[in-house]
GROMACS .gro file of C-alpha atoms in nm:
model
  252
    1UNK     CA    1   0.000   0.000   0.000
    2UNK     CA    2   0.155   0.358  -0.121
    3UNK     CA    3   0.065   0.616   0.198
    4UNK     CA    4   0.092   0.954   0.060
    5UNK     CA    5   0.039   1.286   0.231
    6UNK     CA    6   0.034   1.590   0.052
    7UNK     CA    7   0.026   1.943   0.269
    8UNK     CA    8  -0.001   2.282   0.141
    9UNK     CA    9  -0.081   2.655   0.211
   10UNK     CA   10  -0.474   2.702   0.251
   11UNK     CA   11  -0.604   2.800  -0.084
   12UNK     CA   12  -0.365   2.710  -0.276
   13UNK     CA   13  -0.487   2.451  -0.463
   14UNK     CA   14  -0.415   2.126  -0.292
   15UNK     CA   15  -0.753   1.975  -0.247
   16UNK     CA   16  -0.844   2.030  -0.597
   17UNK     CA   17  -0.489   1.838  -0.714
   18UNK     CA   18  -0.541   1.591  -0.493
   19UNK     CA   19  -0.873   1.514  -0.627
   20UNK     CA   20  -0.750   1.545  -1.001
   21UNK     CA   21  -0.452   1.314  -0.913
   22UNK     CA   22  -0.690   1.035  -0.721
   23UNK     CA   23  -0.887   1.061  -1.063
   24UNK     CA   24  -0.605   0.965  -1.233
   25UNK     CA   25  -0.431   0.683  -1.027
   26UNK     CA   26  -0.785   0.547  -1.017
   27UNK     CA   27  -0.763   0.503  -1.379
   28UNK     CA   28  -0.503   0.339  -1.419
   29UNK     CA   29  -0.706   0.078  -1.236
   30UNK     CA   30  -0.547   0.113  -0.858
   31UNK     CA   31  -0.798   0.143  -0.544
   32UNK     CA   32  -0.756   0.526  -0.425
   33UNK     CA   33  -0.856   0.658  -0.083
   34UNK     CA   34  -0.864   0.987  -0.019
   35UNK     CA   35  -0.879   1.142   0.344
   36UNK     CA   36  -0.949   1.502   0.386
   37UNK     CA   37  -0.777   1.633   0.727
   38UNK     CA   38  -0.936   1.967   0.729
   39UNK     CA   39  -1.187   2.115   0.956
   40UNK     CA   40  -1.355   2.243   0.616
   41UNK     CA   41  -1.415   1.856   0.496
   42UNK     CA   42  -1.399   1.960   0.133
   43UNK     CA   43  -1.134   1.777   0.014
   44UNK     CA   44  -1.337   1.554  -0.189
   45UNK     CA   45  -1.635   1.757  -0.284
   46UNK     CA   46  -1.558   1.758  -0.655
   47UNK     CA   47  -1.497   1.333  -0.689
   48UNK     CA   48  -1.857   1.350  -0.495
   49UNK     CA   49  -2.015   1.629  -0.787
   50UNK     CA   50  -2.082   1.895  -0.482
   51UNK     CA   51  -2.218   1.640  -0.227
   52UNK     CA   52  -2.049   1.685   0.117
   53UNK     CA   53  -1.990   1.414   0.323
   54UNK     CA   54  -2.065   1.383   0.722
   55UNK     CA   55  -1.764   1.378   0.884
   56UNK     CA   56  -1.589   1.116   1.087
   57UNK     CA   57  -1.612   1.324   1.366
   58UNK     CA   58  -1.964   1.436   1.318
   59UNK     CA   59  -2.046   1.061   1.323
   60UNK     CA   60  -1.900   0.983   1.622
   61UNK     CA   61  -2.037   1.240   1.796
   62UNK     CA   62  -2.366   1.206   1.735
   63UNK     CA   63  -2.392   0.804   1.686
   64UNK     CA   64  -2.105   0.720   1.954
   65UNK     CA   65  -1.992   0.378   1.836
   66UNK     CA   66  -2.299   0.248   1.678
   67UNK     CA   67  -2.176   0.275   1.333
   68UNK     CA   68  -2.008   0.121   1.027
   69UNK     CA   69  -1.689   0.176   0.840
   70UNK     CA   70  -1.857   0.269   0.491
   71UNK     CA   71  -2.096   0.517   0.734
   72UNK     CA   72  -1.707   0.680   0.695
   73UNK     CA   73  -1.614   0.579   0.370
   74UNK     CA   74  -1.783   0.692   0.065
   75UNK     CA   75  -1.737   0.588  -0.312
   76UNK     CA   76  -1.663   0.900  -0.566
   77UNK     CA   77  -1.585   0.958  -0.920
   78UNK     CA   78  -1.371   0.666  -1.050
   79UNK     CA   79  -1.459   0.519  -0.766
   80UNK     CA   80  -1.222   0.700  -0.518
   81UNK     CA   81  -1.287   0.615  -0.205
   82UNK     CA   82  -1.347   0.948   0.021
   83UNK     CA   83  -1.332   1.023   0.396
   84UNK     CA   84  -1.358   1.342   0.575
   85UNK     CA   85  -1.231   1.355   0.929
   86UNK     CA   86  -1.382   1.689   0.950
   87UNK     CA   87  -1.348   1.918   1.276
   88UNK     CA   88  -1.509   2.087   1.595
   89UNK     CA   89  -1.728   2.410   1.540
   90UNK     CA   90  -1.536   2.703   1.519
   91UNK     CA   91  -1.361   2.767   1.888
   92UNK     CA   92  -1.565   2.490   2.036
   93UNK     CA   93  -1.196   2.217   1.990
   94UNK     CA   94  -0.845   2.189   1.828
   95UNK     CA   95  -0.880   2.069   1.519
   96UNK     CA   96  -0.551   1.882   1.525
   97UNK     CA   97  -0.711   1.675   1.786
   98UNK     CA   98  -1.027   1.590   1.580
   99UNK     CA   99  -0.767   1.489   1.285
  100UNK     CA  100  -0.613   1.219   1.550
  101UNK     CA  101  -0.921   1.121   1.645
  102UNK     CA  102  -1.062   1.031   1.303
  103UNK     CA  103  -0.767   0.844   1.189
  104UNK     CA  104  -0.742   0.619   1.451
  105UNK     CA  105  -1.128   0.552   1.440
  106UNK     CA  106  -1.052   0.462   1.067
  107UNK     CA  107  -0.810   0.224   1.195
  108UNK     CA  108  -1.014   0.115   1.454
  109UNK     CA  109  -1.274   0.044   1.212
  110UNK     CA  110  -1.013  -0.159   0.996
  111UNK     CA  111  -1.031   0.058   0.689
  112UNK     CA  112  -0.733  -0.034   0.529
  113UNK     CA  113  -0.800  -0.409   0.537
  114UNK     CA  114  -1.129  -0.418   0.440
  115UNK     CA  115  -1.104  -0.134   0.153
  116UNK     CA  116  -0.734  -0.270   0.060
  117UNK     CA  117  -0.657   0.028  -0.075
  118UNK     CA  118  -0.334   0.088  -0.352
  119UNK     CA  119  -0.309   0.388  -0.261
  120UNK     CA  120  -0.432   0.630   0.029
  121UNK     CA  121  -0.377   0.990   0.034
  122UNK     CA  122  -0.415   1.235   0.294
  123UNK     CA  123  -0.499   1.543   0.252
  124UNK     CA  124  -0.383   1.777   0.501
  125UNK     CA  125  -0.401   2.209   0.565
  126UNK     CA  126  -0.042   2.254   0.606
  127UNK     CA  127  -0.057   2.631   0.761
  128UNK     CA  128  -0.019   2.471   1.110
  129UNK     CA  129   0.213   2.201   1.145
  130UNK     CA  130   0.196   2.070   1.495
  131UNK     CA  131  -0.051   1.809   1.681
  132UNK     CA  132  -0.290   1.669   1.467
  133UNK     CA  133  -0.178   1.818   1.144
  134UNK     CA  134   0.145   1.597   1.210
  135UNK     CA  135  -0.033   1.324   1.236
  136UNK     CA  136  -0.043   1.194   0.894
  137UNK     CA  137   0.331   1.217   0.863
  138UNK     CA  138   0.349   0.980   1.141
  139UNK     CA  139   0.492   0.634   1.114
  140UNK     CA  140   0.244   0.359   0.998
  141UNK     CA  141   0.037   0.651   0.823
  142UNK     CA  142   0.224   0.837   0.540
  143UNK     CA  143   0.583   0.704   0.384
  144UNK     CA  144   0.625   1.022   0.133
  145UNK     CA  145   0.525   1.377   0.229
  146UNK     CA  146   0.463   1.603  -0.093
  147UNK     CA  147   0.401   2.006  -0.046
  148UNK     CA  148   0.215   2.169  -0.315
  149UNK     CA  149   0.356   2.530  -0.363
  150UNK     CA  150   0.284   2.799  -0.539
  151UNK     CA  151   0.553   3.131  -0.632
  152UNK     CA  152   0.343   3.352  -0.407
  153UNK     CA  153   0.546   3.464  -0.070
  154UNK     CA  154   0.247   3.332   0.215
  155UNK     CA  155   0.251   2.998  -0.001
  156UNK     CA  156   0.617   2.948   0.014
  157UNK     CA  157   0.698   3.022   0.393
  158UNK     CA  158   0.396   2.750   0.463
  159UNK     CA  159   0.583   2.523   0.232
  160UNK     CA  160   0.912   2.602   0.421
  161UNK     CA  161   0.750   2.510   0.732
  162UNK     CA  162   0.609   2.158   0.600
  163UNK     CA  163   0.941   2.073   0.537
  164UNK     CA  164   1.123   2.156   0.784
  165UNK     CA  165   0.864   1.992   1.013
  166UNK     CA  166   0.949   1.674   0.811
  167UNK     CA  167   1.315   1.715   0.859
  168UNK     CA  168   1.281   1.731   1.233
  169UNK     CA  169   1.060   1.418   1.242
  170UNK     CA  170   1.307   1.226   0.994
  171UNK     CA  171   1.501   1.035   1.322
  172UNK     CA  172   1.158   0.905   1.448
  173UNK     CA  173   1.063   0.706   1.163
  174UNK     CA  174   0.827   0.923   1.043
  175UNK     CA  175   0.735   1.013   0.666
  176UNK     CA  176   1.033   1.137   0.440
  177UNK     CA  177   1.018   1.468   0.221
  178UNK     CA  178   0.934   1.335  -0.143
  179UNK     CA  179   0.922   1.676  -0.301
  180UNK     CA  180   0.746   2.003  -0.402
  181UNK     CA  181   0.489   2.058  -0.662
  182UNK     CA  182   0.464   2.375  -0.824
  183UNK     CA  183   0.091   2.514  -0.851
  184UNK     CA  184   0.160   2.791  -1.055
  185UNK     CA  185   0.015   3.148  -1.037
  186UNK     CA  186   0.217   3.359  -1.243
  187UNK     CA  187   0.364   3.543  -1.025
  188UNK     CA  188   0.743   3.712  -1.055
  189UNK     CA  189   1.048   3.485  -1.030
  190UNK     CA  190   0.771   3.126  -0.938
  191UNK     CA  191   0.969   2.879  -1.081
  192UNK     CA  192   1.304   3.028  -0.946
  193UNK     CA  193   1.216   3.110  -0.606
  194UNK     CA  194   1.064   2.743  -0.572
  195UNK     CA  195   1.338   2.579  -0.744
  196UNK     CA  196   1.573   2.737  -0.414
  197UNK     CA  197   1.283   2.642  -0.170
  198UNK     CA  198   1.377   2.265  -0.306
  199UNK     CA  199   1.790   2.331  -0.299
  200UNK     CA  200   1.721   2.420   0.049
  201UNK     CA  201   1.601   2.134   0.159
  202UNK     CA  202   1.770   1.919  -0.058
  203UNK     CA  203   1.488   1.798  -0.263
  204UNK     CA  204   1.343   1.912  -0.584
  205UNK     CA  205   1.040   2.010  -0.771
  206UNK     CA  206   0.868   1.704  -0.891
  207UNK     CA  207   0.602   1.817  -1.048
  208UNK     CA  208   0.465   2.158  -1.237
  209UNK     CA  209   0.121   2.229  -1.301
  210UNK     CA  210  -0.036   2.513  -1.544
  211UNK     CA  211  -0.238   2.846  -1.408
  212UNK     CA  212  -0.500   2.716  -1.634
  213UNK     CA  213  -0.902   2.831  -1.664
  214UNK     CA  214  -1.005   2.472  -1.722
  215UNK     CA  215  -0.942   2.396  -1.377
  216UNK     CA  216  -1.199   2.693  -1.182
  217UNK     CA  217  -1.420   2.589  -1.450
  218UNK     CA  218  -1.448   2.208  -1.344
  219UNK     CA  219  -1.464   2.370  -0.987
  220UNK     CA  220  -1.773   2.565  -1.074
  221UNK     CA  221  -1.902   2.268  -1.254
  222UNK     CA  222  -1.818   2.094  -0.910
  223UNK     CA  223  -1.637   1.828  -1.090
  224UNK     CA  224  -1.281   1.711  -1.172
  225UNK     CA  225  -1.071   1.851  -1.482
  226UNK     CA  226  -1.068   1.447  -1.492
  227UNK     CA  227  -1.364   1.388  -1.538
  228UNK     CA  228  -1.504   1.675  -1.762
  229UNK     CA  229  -1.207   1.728  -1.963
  230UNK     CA  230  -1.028   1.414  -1.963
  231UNK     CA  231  -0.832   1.433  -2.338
  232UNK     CA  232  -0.690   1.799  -2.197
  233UNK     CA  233  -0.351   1.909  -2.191
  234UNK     CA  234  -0.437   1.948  -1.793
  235UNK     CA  235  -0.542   1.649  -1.772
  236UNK     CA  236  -0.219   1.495  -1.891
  237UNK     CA  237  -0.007   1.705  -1.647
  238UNK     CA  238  -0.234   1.588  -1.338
  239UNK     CA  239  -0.126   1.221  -1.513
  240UNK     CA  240   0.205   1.289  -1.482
  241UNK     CA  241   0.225   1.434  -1.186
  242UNK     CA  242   0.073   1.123  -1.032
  243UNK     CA  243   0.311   0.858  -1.233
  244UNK     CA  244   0.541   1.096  -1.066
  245UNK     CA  245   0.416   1.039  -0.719
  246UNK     CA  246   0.394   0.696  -0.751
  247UNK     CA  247   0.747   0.626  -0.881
  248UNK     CA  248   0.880   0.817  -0.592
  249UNK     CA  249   0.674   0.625  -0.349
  250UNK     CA  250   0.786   0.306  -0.538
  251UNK     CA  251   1.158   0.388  -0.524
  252UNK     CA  252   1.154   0.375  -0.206
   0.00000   0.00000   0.00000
């Protein structure tokens, strides 16, 4: 089983990647689960066409333990399988918390022997690195950590931060730093200032995607750029950036 984790800067385009690259690994004919570690639980609106999913956490809290795993685990487009772990209300709870929480009721549950997934990626708000938003980086949850970037200044302290937080896990066993991918916005200097970001932390950019209007408009449509647009030029680079992903995971 490949355990991905892929953090990022809040709005910067990580859920929707995430999604797009799911899409495509589930094509290829692999079983993809996606978890969405963010108190917003929209990581995997647009594999579910706009429907949100109850949240691990909403479940049990309002059905204690009388539940099942697929109560958790829903099928989406391509049939990605999609979780939410979902948060508390705004300043009723630490959302790190609620991320622990969920993922050891998915292991509790036995998700991963009972789904067998190929491949399971979290999806995780990396402007906070600490508690729960570690988690996933954790040993026995992700092997390979990947930080989606952009050229814009907020975007690539966040992305320092990720990484560095995986460099001072790296003695406990925890998830290694497979590289950045470059979300690009168009802004002055992107691909240079990233391209130090990686030398930095002696990694590199795996993976570039376009500032392209197909992908808002699959957003609006509430879909994937996989799904609606699948013959694309953006469609191919989401397929390459997840052969990418995989033979990095693989290599190791």
């Amino acid at each position: 089983m490949i355990k991905i984790a892929v953090y990022g800067k809040g709005g910067i385009g990580k859920s929707t990647t995430i999604s797009n690259v799911a899409a495509c690994m589930a094509e290829k004919g692999l079983t993809v689960m996606q978890i969405g570690c963010d108190p917003k639980a929209d990581s995997t609106v647009l594999l579910r066409h706009g429907e949100k999913m109850e949240t691990v956490l909403d479940i049990v809290r309002t059905r204690k333990d009388d539940f099942e795993l697929f109560d958790m685990v829903k099928e989406g487009f391509g049939g990605v399988l999609c979780v939410e772990a979902g948060g508390p209300a705004p300043g009723m709870g630490c959302a790190g918390r609620g991320i622990i929480a969920a993922l050891e009721k998915l292991k509790e549950k036995g998700a991963y022997e009972i789904c067998q997934p190929d491949v399971v990626i979290y999806d995780v708000l990396g402007d906070v690195v600490c508690g729960g938003f570690s988690m996933p980086m954790r040993g026995g949850y992700a092997d390979q950590v990947f930080v989606l970037t952009s050229g814009e200044n907020m975007a690539i302290h966040a992305a320092a931060n990720i990484a560095m937080a995986v460099e001072n896990f790296k003695n406990r066993g925890y998830a290694k730093l497979g590289g950045f991918i470059l979300n690009r916005r168009n802004v002055k200097r992107e691909e240079e200032k990233v391209q130090e970001l990686a030398e930095d932390f002696h990694t590199k950019i795996i993976g570039t995607l376009s500032h392209c209007e197909l992908v808002p408009d699959a957003e609006e449509e509430q879909k994937t750029v996989m799904e609606i647009w699948p013959d694309s030029e953006m469609a191919q680079e989401y397929r390459t950036l997840a052969d990418t992903m995989l033979r990095i995971c693989q290599e190791e």
